[in-house]
Amino acid sequence: PMIIHDREYIKPSKAARELSILHALSLDSDLSQLEIGHRNGLSGAMVNQYLRELSAKGLIRYVPANGKSFRYVLTEQGEAVRRKMFALFSGELVRLYSSLKQSIREKLSPLERRGVRKLVLFGASETCEVLLSALRDSAFEVVALVDNDPEKQGKRFHGQIIASPRILEGLSCQAVIITSFGHQDEIREQLTPLAATTGMEIVLL
């Protein structure tokens, strides 16, 4: 499901919240106002206002579920609007994804110019997934993917087997890219002694 929460740099617009509500109701018309509010980071009063506006536009209709509550059902026009909005939303996401990959390539271009080729990626995360896509058809070679989480180790991640960081001691690599945004400082501290003895670079995105 689409879940909208406030962000510092990419904040949900009114249109994004309307799309999220329409999308959620297209999947489950039995959602309560409380559940809709939780998915969108909205108060009960705001959810009520959005539902009234969507109903006034003819995009949803209220269907009595019992004596005390309603189901919120998309009209034919509501479904058509939802599809159009979702297509536009998806197009924006694709452009953002492409922009992120380009930013990663620019960040790594100094390594490429210096002849760094063999990389280890540290952190099997969504960021790592984007990085692997950005590196496709490049001069770089991903020699290993490591992660501190024992539950991830040994599993396959987009064509790579996730290994323990212990393998770094016997691995020939020129740079380790930290792909875990949430633990960058800890991982850099973890890698610093090994980097000092092997000369490998530590790269933060």
JSON list of C-alpha atoms in Angstrom, two decimals:
[
{"chain": "A", "resi": 1, "resn": "PRO", "atom": "CA", "xyz": [0.00, 0.00, 0.00]},
{"chain": "A", "resi": 2, "resn": "MET", "atom": "CA", "xyz": [0.98, 3.63, -0.48]},
{"chain": "A", "resi": 3, "resn": "ILE", "atom": "CA", "xyz": [1.79, 5.11, 2.92]},
{"chain": "A", "resi": 4, "resn": "ILE", "atom": "CA", "xyz": [2.38, 8.88, 3.00]},
{"chain": "A", "resi": 5, "resn": "HIS", "atom": "CA", "xyz": [4.35, 10.45, 5.84]},
{"chain": "A", "resi": 6, "resn": "ASP", "atom": "CA", "xyz": [5.95, 13.88, 6.19]},
{"chain": "A", "resi": 7, "resn": "ARG", "atom": "CA", "xyz": [9.50, 14.19, 4.91]},
{"chain": "A", "resi": 8, "resn": "GLU", "atom": "CA", "xyz": [11.98, 17.04, 5.16]},
{"chain": "A", "resi": 9, "resn": "TYR", "atom": "CA", "xyz": [12.90, 17.31, 1.48]},
{"chain": "A", "resi": 10, "resn": "ILE", "atom": "CA", "xyz": [10.12, 15.57, -0.45]},
{"chain": "A", "resi": 11, "resn": "LYS", "atom": "CA", "xyz": [6.88, 16.47, 1.25]},
{"chain": "A", "resi": 12, "resn": "PRO", "atom": "CA", "xyz": [3.51, 14.99, 0.27]},
{"chain": "A", "resi": 13, "resn": "SER", "atom": "CA", "xyz": [1.23, 17.42, -1.52]},
{"chain": "A", "resi": 14, "resn": "LYS", "atom": "CA", "xyz": [-2.54, 17.53, -1.27]},
{"chain": "A", "resi": 15, "resn": "ALA", "atom": "CA", "xyz": [-2.70, 15.67, -4.60]},
{"chain": "A", "resi": 16, "resn": "ALA", "atom": "CA", "xyz": [-0.38, 12.95, -3.25]},
{"chain": "A", "resi": 17, "resn": "ARG", "atom": "CA", "xyz": [-2.60, 12.50, -0.20]},
{"chain": "A", "resi": 18, "resn": "GLU", "atom": "CA", "xyz": [-5.72, 12.36, -2.35]},
{"chain": "A", "resi": 19, "resn": "LEU", "atom": "CA", "xyz": [-4.08, 9.72, -4.55]},
{"chain": "A", "resi": 20, "resn": "SER", "atom": "CA", "xyz": [-3.00, 7.73, -1.50]},
{"chain": "A", "resi": 21, "resn": "ILE", "atom": "CA", "xyz": [-6.55, 7.76, -0.12]},
{"chain": "A", "resi": 22, "resn": "LEU", "atom": "CA", "xyz": [-8.08, 6.80, -3.47]},
{"chain": "A", "resi": 23, "resn": "HIS", "atom": "CA", "xyz": [-5.49, 4.05, -3.96]},
{"chain": "A", "resi": 24, "resn": "ALA", "atom": "CA", "xyz": [-6.06, 2.64, -0.48]},
{"chain": "A", "resi": 25, "resn": "LEU", "atom": "CA", "xyz": [-9.84, 2.63, -0.93]},
{"chain": "A", "resi": 26, "resn": "SER", "atom": "CA", "xyz": [-9.52, 0.99, -4.35]},
{"chain": "A", "resi": 27, "resn": "LEU", "atom": "CA", "xyz": [-7.82, -1.93, -2.58]},
{"chain": "A", "resi": 28, "resn": "ASP", "atom": "CA", "xyz": [-10.03, -2.00, 0.53]},
{"chain": "A", "resi": 29, "resn": "SER", "atom": "CA", "xyz": [-13.22, 0.02, 0.79]},
{"chain": "A", "resi": 30, "resn": "ASP", "atom": "CA", "xyz": [-13.67, -1.18, 4.38]},
{"chain": "A", "resi": 31, "resn": "LEU", "atom": "CA", "xyz": [-10.81, 0.96, 5.70]},
{"chain": "A", "resi": 32, "resn": "SER", "atom": "CA", "xyz": [-11.81, 3.09, 8.66]},
{"chain": "A", "resi": 33, "resn": "GLN", "atom": "CA", "xyz": [-11.03, 6.79, 8.85]},
{"chain": "A", "resi": 34, "resn": "LEU", "atom": "CA", "xyz": [-8.50, 5.93, 11.58]},
{"chain": "A", "resi": 35, "resn": "GLU", "atom": "CA", "xyz": [-6.65, 3.54, 9.25]},
{"chain": "A", "resi": 36, "resn": "ILE", "atom": "CA", "xyz": [-6.72, 6.06, 6.40]},
{"chain": "A", "resi": 37, "resn": "GLY", "atom": "CA", "xyz": [-5.31, 8.70, 8.73]},
{"chain": "A", "resi": 38, "resn": "HIS", "atom": "CA", "xyz": [-2.51, 6.39, 9.91]},
{"chain": "A", "resi": 39, "resn": "ARG", "atom": "CA", "xyz": [-1.41, 5.68, 6.33]},
{"chain": "A", "resi": 40, "resn": "ASN", "atom": "CA", "xyz": [-1.35, 9.37, 5.46]},
{"chain": "A", "resi": 41, "resn": "GLY", "atom": "CA", "xyz": [-0.17, 10.96, 8.69]},
{"chain": "A", "resi": 42, "resn": "LEU", "atom": "CA", "xyz": [-3.45, 12.83, 8.98]},
{"chain": "A", "resi": 43, "resn": "SER", "atom": "CA", "xyz": [-5.68, 13.66, 11.91]},
{"chain": "A", "resi": 44, "resn": "GLY", "atom": "CA", "xyz": [-9.23, 12.36, 12.03]},
{"chain": "A", "resi": 45, "resn": "ALA", "atom": "CA", "xyz": [-10.57, 15.81, 11.19]},
{"chain": "A", "resi": 46, "resn": "MET", "atom": "CA", "xyz": [-8.30, 16.07, 8.12]},
{"chain": "A", "resi": 47, "resn": "VAL", "atom": "CA", "xyz": [-9.32, 12.61, 6.90]},
{"chain": "A", "resi": 48, "resn": "ASN", "atom": "CA", "xyz": [-12.94, 13.59, 7.25]},
{"chain": "A", "resi": 49, "resn": "GLN", "atom": "CA", "xyz": [-12.32, 16.75, 5.22]},
{"chain": "A", "resi": 50, "resn": "TYR", "atom": "CA", "xyz": [-10.51, 14.84, 2.44]},
{"chain": "A", "resi": 51, "resn": "LEU", "atom": "CA", "xyz": [-13.32, 12.29, 2.24]},
{"chain": "A", "resi": 52, "resn": "ARG", "atom": "CA", "xyz": [-15.94, 15.04, 2.03]},
{"chain": "A", "resi": 53, "resn": "GLU", "atom": "CA", "xyz": [-13.99, 16.76, -0.76]},
{"chain": "A", "resi": 54, "resn": "LEU", "atom": "CA", "xyz": [-13.52, 13.52, -2.70]},
{"chain": "A", "resi": 55, "resn": "SER", "atom": "CA", "xyz": [-17.22, 12.81, -2.33]},
{"chain": "A", "resi": 56, "resn": "ALA", "atom": "CA", "xyz": [-18.12, 16.34, -3.50]},
{"chain": "A", "resi": 57, "resn": "LYS", "atom": "CA", "xyz": [-15.97, 15.79, -6.61]},
{"chain": "A", "resi": 58, "resn": "GLY", "atom": "CA", "xyz": [-17.89, 12.59, -7.32]},
{"chain": "A", "resi": 59, "resn": "LEU", "atom": "CA", "xyz": [-14.81, 10.38, -6.82]},
{"chain": "A", "resi": 60, "resn": "ILE", "atom": "CA", "xyz": [-16.10, 8.34, -3.87]},
{"chain": "A", "resi": 61, "resn": "ARG", "atom": "CA", "xyz": [-19.51, 7.57, -2.43]},
{"chain": "A", "resi": 62, "resn": "TYR", "atom": "CA", "xyz": [-20.51, 6.71, 1.10]},
{"chain": "A", "resi": 63, "resn": "VAL", "atom": "CA", "xyz": [-22.18, 3.31, 1.47]},
{"chain": "A", "resi": 64, "resn": "PRO", "atom": "CA", "xyz": [-23.76, 2.52, 4.87]},
{"chain": "A", "resi": 65, "resn": "ALA", "atom": "CA", "xyz": [-22.01, -0.51, 6.39]},
{"chain": "A", "resi": 66, "resn": "ASN", "atom": "CA", "xyz": [-24.17, -0.67, 9.50]},
{"chain": "A", "resi": 67, "resn": "GLY", "atom": "CA", "xyz": [-26.00, 1.77, 11.68]},
{"chain": "A", "resi": 68, "resn": "LYS", "atom": "CA", "xyz": [-22.84, 3.57, 12.77]},
{"chain": "A", "resi": 69, "resn": "SER", "atom": "CA", "xyz": [-20.27, 3.47, 9.96]},
{"chain": "A", "resi": 70, "resn": "PHE", "atom": "CA", "xyz": [-19.75, 3.77, 6.23]},
{"chain": "A", "resi": 71, "resn": "ARG", "atom": "CA", "xyz": [-17.74, 2.13, 3.50]},
{"chain": "A", "resi": 72, "resn": "TYR", "atom": "CA", "xyz": [-15.98, 4.50, 1.12]},
{"chain": "A", "resi": 73, "resn": "VAL", "atom": "CA", "xyz": [-16.32, 3.19, -2.44]},
{"chain": "A", "resi": 74, "resn": "LEU", "atom": "CA", "xyz": [-14.68, 4.66, -5.53]},
{"chain": "A", "resi": 75, "resn": "THR", "atom": "CA", "xyz": [-17.07, 5.71, -8.25]},
{"chain": "A", "resi": 76, "resn": "GLU", "atom": "CA", "xyz": [-16.34, 4.92, -11.89]},
{"chain": "A", "resi": 77, "resn": "GLN", "atom": "CA", "xyz": [-15.03, 8.49, -12.26]},
{"chain": "A", "resi": 78, "resn": "GLY", "atom": "CA", "xyz": [-13.00, 8.04, -9.07]},
{"chain": "A", "resi": 79, "resn": "GLU", "atom": "CA", "xyz": [-11.28, 4.94, -10.45]},
{"chain": "A", "resi": 80, "resn": "ALA", "atom": "CA", "xyz": [-10.50, 6.72, -13.73]},
{"chain": "A", "resi": 81, "resn": "VAL", "atom": "CA", "xyz": [-9.01, 9.68, -11.84]},
{"chain": "A", "resi": 82, "resn": "ARG", "atom": "CA", "xyz": [-7.04, 7.32, -9.58]},
{"chain": "A", "resi": 83, "resn": "ARG", "atom": "CA", "xyz": [-5.50, 5.57, -12.61]},
{"chain": "A", "resi": 84, "resn": "LYS", "atom": "CA", "xyz": [-4.54, 8.89, -14.23]},
{"chain": "A", "resi": 85, "resn": "MET", "atom": "CA", "xyz": [-3.04, 10.24, -10.99]},
{"chain": "A", "resi": 86, "resn": "PHE", "atom": "CA", "xyz": [-1.15, 6.99, -10.37]},
{"chain": "A", "resi": 87, "resn": "ALA", "atom": "CA", "xyz": [0.35, 7.12, -13.87]},
{"chain": "A", "resi": 88, "resn": "LEU", "atom": "CA", "xyz": [1.60, 10.66, -13.25]},
{"chain": "A", "resi": 89, "resn": "PHE", "atom": "CA", "xyz": [2.89, 9.69, -9.78]},
{"chain": "A", "resi": 90, "resn": "SER", "atom": "CA", "xyz": [4.73, 6.68, -11.21]},
{"chain": "A", "resi": 91, "resn": "GLY", "atom": "CA", "xyz": [6.33, 8.87, -13.88]},
{"chain": "A", "resi": 92, "resn": "GLU", "atom": "CA", "xyz": [7.63, 11.23, -11.20]},
{"chain": "A", "resi": 93, "resn": "LEU", "atom": "CA", "xyz": [9.07, 8.31, -9.22]},
{"chain": "A", "resi": 94, "resn": "VAL", "atom": "CA", "xyz": [10.86, 6.98, -12.30]},
{"chain": "A", "resi": 95, "resn": "ARG", "atom": "CA", "xyz": [12.41, 10.41, -12.91]},
{"chain": "A", "resi": 96, "resn": "LEU", "atom": "CA", "xyz": [13.50, 10.64, -9.27]},
{"chain": "A", "resi": 97, "resn": "TYR", "atom": "CA", "xyz": [14.99, 7.14, -9.46]},
{"chain": "A", "resi": 98, "resn": "SER", "atom": "CA", "xyz": [16.92, 8.04, -12.61]},
{"chain": "A", "resi": 99, "resn": "SER", "atom": "CA", "xyz": [18.14, 11.26, -10.98]},
{"chain": "A", "resi": 100, "resn": "LEU", "atom": "CA", "xyz": [19.31, 9.33, -7.91]},
{"chain": "A", "resi": 101, "resn": "LYS", "atom": "CA", "xyz": [21.26, 6.87, -10.07]},
{"chain": "A", "resi": 102, "resn": "GLN", "atom": "CA", "xyz": [22.88, 9.78, -11.93]},
{"chain": "A", "resi": 103, "resn": "SER", "atom": "CA", "xyz": [23.87, 11.39, -8.61]},
{"chain": "A", "resi": 104, "resn": "ILE", "atom": "CA", "xyz": [25.48, 8.11, -7.52]},
{"chain": "A", "resi": 105, "resn": "ARG", "atom": "CA", "xyz": [27.41, 7.84, -10.79]},
{"chain": "A", "resi": 106, "resn": "GLU", "atom": "CA", "xyz": [28.69, 11.40, -10.32]},
{"chain": "A", "resi": 107, "resn": "LYS", "atom": "CA", "xyz": [29.72, 10.60, -6.75]},
{"chain": "A", "resi": 108, "resn": "LEU", "atom": "CA", "xyz": [31.72, 7.58, -7.93]},
{"chain": "A", "resi": 109, "resn": "SER", "atom": "CA", "xyz": [33.24, 9.17, -11.04]},
{"chain": "A", "resi": 110, "resn": "PRO", "atom": "CA", "xyz": [36.39, 10.38, -9.16]},
{"chain": "A", "resi": 111, "resn": "LEU", "atom": "CA", "xyz": [37.07, 6.74, -8.19]},
{"chain": "A", "resi": 112, "resn": "GLU", "atom": "CA", "xyz": [36.75, 5.66, -11.80]},
{"chain": "A", "resi": 113, "resn": "ARG", "atom": "CA", "xyz": [39.12, 8.40, -12.97]},
{"chain": "A", "resi": 114, "resn": "ARG", "atom": "CA", "xyz": [41.72, 7.21, -10.45]},
{"chain": "A", "resi": 115, "resn": "GLY", "atom": "CA", "xyz": [41.50, 3.66, -11.72]},
{"chain": "A", "resi": 116, "resn": "VAL", "atom": "CA", "xyz": [39.54, 2.22, -8.80]},
{"chain": "A", "resi": 117, "resn": "ARG", "atom": "CA", "xyz": [37.61, -0.74, -10.14]},
{"chain": "A", "resi": 118, "resn": "LYS", "atom": "CA", "xyz": [37.06, -3.40, -7.45]},
{"chain": "A", "resi": 119, "resn": "LEU", "atom": "CA", "xyz": [34.32, -2.43, -5.01]},
{"chain": "A", "resi": 120, "resn": "VAL", "atom": "CA", "xyz": [32.70, -3.95, -1.94]},
{"chain": "A", "resi": 121, "resn": "LEU", "atom": "CA", "xyz": [29.22, -2.74, -1.01]},
{"chain": "A", "resi": 122, "resn": "PHE", "atom": "CA", "xyz": [28.50, -2.61, 2.72]},
{"chain": "A", "resi": 123, "resn": "GLY", "atom": "CA", "xyz": [24.80, -2.80, 3.58]},
{"chain": "A", "resi": 124, "resn": "ALA", "atom": "CA", "xyz": [22.14, -4.86, 1.81]},
{"chain": "A", "resi": 125, "resn": "SER", "atom": "CA", "xyz": [19.54, -2.09, 1.64]},
{"chain": "A", "resi": 126, "resn": "GLU", "atom": "CA", "xyz": [17.29, -0.30, -0.81]},
{"chain": "A", "resi": 127, "resn": "THR", "atom": "CA", "xyz": [20.16, 2.13, -1.37]},
{"chain": "A", "resi": 128, "resn": "CYS", "atom": "CA", "xyz": [22.36, -0.81, -2.31]},
{"chain": "A", "resi": 129, "resn": "GLU", "atom": "CA", "xyz": [19.75, -1.92, -4.82]},
{"chain": "A", "resi": 130, "resn": "VAL", "atom": "CA", "xyz": [19.85, 1.51, -6.49]},
{"chain": "A", "resi": 131, "resn": "LEU", "atom": "CA", "xyz": [23.66, 1.46, -6.44]},
{"chain": "A", "resi": 132, "resn": "LEU", "atom": "CA", "xyz": [23.80, -1.93, -8.13]},
{"chain": "A", "resi": 133, "resn": "SER", "atom": "CA", "xyz": [21.52, -0.60, -10.84]},
{"chain": "A", "resi": 134, "resn": "ALA", "atom": "CA", "xyz": [23.67, 2.53, -11.24]},
{"chain": "A", "resi": 135, "resn": "LEU", "atom": "CA", "xyz": [26.83, 0.41, -11.57]},
{"chain": "A", "resi": 136, "resn": "ARG", "atom": "CA", "xyz": [25.40, -1.78, -14.32]},
{"chain": "A", "resi": 137, "resn": "ASP", "atom": "CA", "xyz": [27.42, -1.44, -17.54]},
{"chain": "A", "resi": 138, "resn": "SER", "atom": "CA", "xyz": [30.07, 0.60, -15.72]},
{"chain": "A", "resi": 139, "resn": "ALA", "atom": "CA", "xyz": [33.79, -0.15, -15.38]},
{"chain": "A", "resi": 140, "resn": "PHE", "atom": "CA", "xyz": [33.33, -1.09, -11.71]},
{"chain": "A", "resi": 141, "resn": "GLU", "atom": "CA", "xyz": [33.33, -4.67, -10.46]},
{"chain": "A", "resi": 142, "resn": "VAL", "atom": "CA", "xyz": [31.39, -5.52, -7.30]},
{"chain": "A", "resi": 143, "resn": "VAL", "atom": "CA", "xyz": [33.53, -8.23, -5.71]},
{"chain": "A", "resi": 144, "resn": "ALA", "atom": "CA", "xyz": [31.36, -8.67, -2.61]},
{"chain": "A", "resi": 145, "resn": "LEU", "atom": "CA", "xyz": [28.28, -7.48, -0.76]},
{"chain": "A", "resi": 146, "resn": "VAL", "atom": "CA", "xyz": [28.57, -7.56, 3.03]},
{"chain": "A", "resi": 147, "resn": "ASP", "atom": "CA", "xyz": [26.22, -6.81, 5.90]},
{"chain": "A", "resi": 148, "resn": "ASN", "atom": "CA", "xyz": [26.48, -6.94, 9.69]},
{"chain": "A", "resi": 149, "resn": "ASP", "atom": "CA", "xyz": [23.05, -8.59, 10.06]},
{"chain": "A", "resi": 150, "resn": "PRO", "atom": "CA", "xyz": [23.54, -12.38, 10.50]},
{"chain": "A", "resi": 151, "resn": "GLU", "atom": "CA", "xyz": [19.98, -12.99, 9.26]},
{"chain": "A", "resi": 152, "resn": "LYS", "atom": "CA", "xyz": [20.86, -11.47, 5.88]},
{"chain": "A", "resi": 153, "resn": "GLN", "atom": "CA", "xyz": [24.16, -13.29, 5.47]},
{"chain": "A", "resi": 154, "resn": "GLY", "atom": "CA", "xyz": [24.09, -16.20, 3.02]},
{"chain": "A", "resi": 155, "resn": "LYS", "atom": "CA", "xyz": [20.98, -14.88, 1.26]},
{"chain": "A", "resi": 156, "resn": "ARG", "atom": "CA", "xyz": [20.90, -13.67, -2.33]},
{"chain": "A", "resi": 157, "resn": "PHE", "atom": "CA", "xyz": [20.37, -9.97, -2.99]},
{"chain": "A", "resi": 158, "resn": "HIS", "atom": "CA", "xyz": [19.96, -8.89, -6.62]},
{"chain": "A", "resi": 159, "resn": "GLY", "atom": "CA", "xyz": [22.47, -11.40, -7.92]},
{"chain": "A", "resi": 160, "resn": "GLN", "atom": "CA", "xyz": [24.90, -11.05, -5.00]},
{"chain": "A", "resi": 161, "resn": "ILE", "atom": "CA", "xyz": [25.33, -13.38, -2.02]},
{"chain": "A", "resi": 162, "resn": "ILE", "atom": "CA", "xyz": [25.39, -11.37, 1.21]},
{"chain": "A", "resi": 163, "resn": "ALA", "atom": "CA", "xyz": [28.52, -12.16, 3.23]},
{"chain": "A", "resi": 164, "resn": "SER", "atom": "CA", "xyz": [29.86, -11.31, 6.67]},
{"chain": "A", "resi": 165, "resn": "PRO", "atom": "CA", "xyz": [32.23, -8.32, 6.86]},
{"chain": "A", "resi": 166, "resn": "ARG", "atom": "CA", "xyz": [34.85, -10.78, 8.13]},
{"chain": "A", "resi": 167, "resn": "ILE", "atom": "CA", "xyz": [35.63, -11.72, 4.52]},
{"chain": "A", "resi": 168, "resn": "LEU", "atom": "CA", "xyz": [37.09, -8.24, 3.95]},
{"chain": "A", "resi": 169, "resn": "GLU", "atom": "CA", "xyz": [40.32, -9.22, 5.71]},
{"chain": "A", "resi": 170, "resn": "GLY", "atom": "CA", "xyz": [41.21, -11.66, 2.95]},
{"chain": "A", "resi": 171, "resn": "LEU", "atom": "CA", "xyz": [39.56, -9.90, 0.04]},
{"chain": "A", "resi": 172, "resn": "SER", "atom": "CA", "xyz": [41.26, -7.90, -2.70]},
{"chain": "A", "resi": 173, "resn": "CYS", "atom": "CA", "xyz": [39.25, -4.70, -3.11]},
{"chain": "A", "resi": 174, "resn": "GLN", "atom": "CA", "xyz": [40.10, -1.07, -3.66]},
{"chain": "A", "resi": 175, "resn": "ALA", "atom": "CA", "xyz": [37.13, 0.63, -2.05]},
{"chain": "A", "resi": 176, "resn": "VAL", "atom": "CA", "xyz": [34.19, -0.13, 0.24]},
{"chain": "A", "resi": 177, "resn": "ILE", "atom": "CA", "xyz": [31.03, 1.85, -0.41]},
{"chain": "A", "resi": 178, "resn": "ILE", "atom": "CA", "xyz": [28.76, 2.18, 2.61]},
{"chain": "A", "resi": 179, "resn": "THR", "atom": "CA", "xyz": [25.21, 1.77, 1.32]},
{"chain": "A", "resi": 180, "resn": "SER", "atom": "CA", "xyz": [23.47, 1.87, 4.70]},
{"chain": "A", "resi": 181, "resn": "PHE", "atom": "CA", "xyz": [22.46, 5.47, 5.33]},
{"chain": "A", "resi": 182, "resn": "GLY", "atom": "CA", "xyz": [21.25, 4.72, 8.85]},
{"chain": "A", "resi": 183, "resn": "HIS", "atom": "CA", "xyz": [24.57, 3.31, 10.08]},
{"chain": "A", "resi": 184, "resn": "GLN", "atom": "CA", "xyz": [27.21, 5.14, 8.03]},
{"chain": "A", "resi": 185, "resn": "ASP", "atom": "CA", "xyz": [29.25, 6.46, 10.95]},
{"chain": "A", "resi": 186, "resn": "GLU", "atom": "CA", "xyz": [29.28, 3.14, 12.82]},
{"chain": "A", "resi": 187, "resn": "ILE", "atom": "CA", "xyz": [30.29, 1.20, 9.71]},
{"chain": "A", "resi": 188, "resn": "ARG", "atom": "CA", "xyz": [33.04, 3.70, 8.87]},
{"chain": "A", "resi": 189, "resn": "GLU", "atom": "CA", "xyz": [34.41, 3.34, 12.41]},
{"chain": "A", "resi": 190, "resn": "GLN", "atom": "CA", "xyz": [34.21, -0.45, 12.03]},
{"chain": "A", "resi": 191, "resn": "LEU", "atom": "CA", "xyz": [36.17, -0.33, 8.75]},
{"chain": "A", "resi": 192, "resn": "THR", "atom": "CA", "xyz": [38.78, 2.30, 9.68]},
{"chain": "A", "resi": 193, "resn": "PRO", "atom": "CA", "xyz": [41.38, -0.10, 11.22]},
{"chain": "A", "resi": 194, "resn": "LEU", "atom": "CA", "xyz": [41.21, -2.42, 8.20]},
{"chain": "A", "resi": 195, "resn": "ALA", "atom": "CA", "xyz": [41.41, 0.50, 5.78]},
{"chain": "A", "resi": 196, "resn": "ALA", "atom": "CA", "xyz": [44.54, 1.76, 7.57]},
{"chain": "A", "resi": 197, "resn": "THR", "atom": "CA", "xyz": [46.33, -1.58, 7.03]},
{"chain": "A", "resi": 198, "resn": "THR", "atom": "CA", "xyz": [45.09, -2.43, 3.52]},
{"chain": "A", "resi": 199, "resn": "GLY", "atom": "CA", "xyz": [44.85, 1.02, 1.95]},
{"chain": "A", "resi": 200, "resn": "MET", "atom": "CA", "xyz": [41.28, 0.46, 0.75]},
{"chain": "A", "resi": 201, "resn": "GLU", "atom": "CA", "xyz": [39.10, 3.55, 0.55]},
{"chain": "A", "resi": 202, "resn": "ILE", "atom": "CA", "xyz": [35.93, 4.04, 2.53]},
{"chain": "A", "resi": 203, "resn": "VAL", "atom": "CA", "xyz": [33.26, 5.84, 0.49]},
{"chain": "A", "resi": 204, "resn": "LEU", "atom": "CA", "xyz": [30.10, 7.39, 1.90]},
{"chain": "A", "resi": 205, "resn": "LEU", "atom": "CA", "xyz": [27.30, 8.29, -0.48]}
]
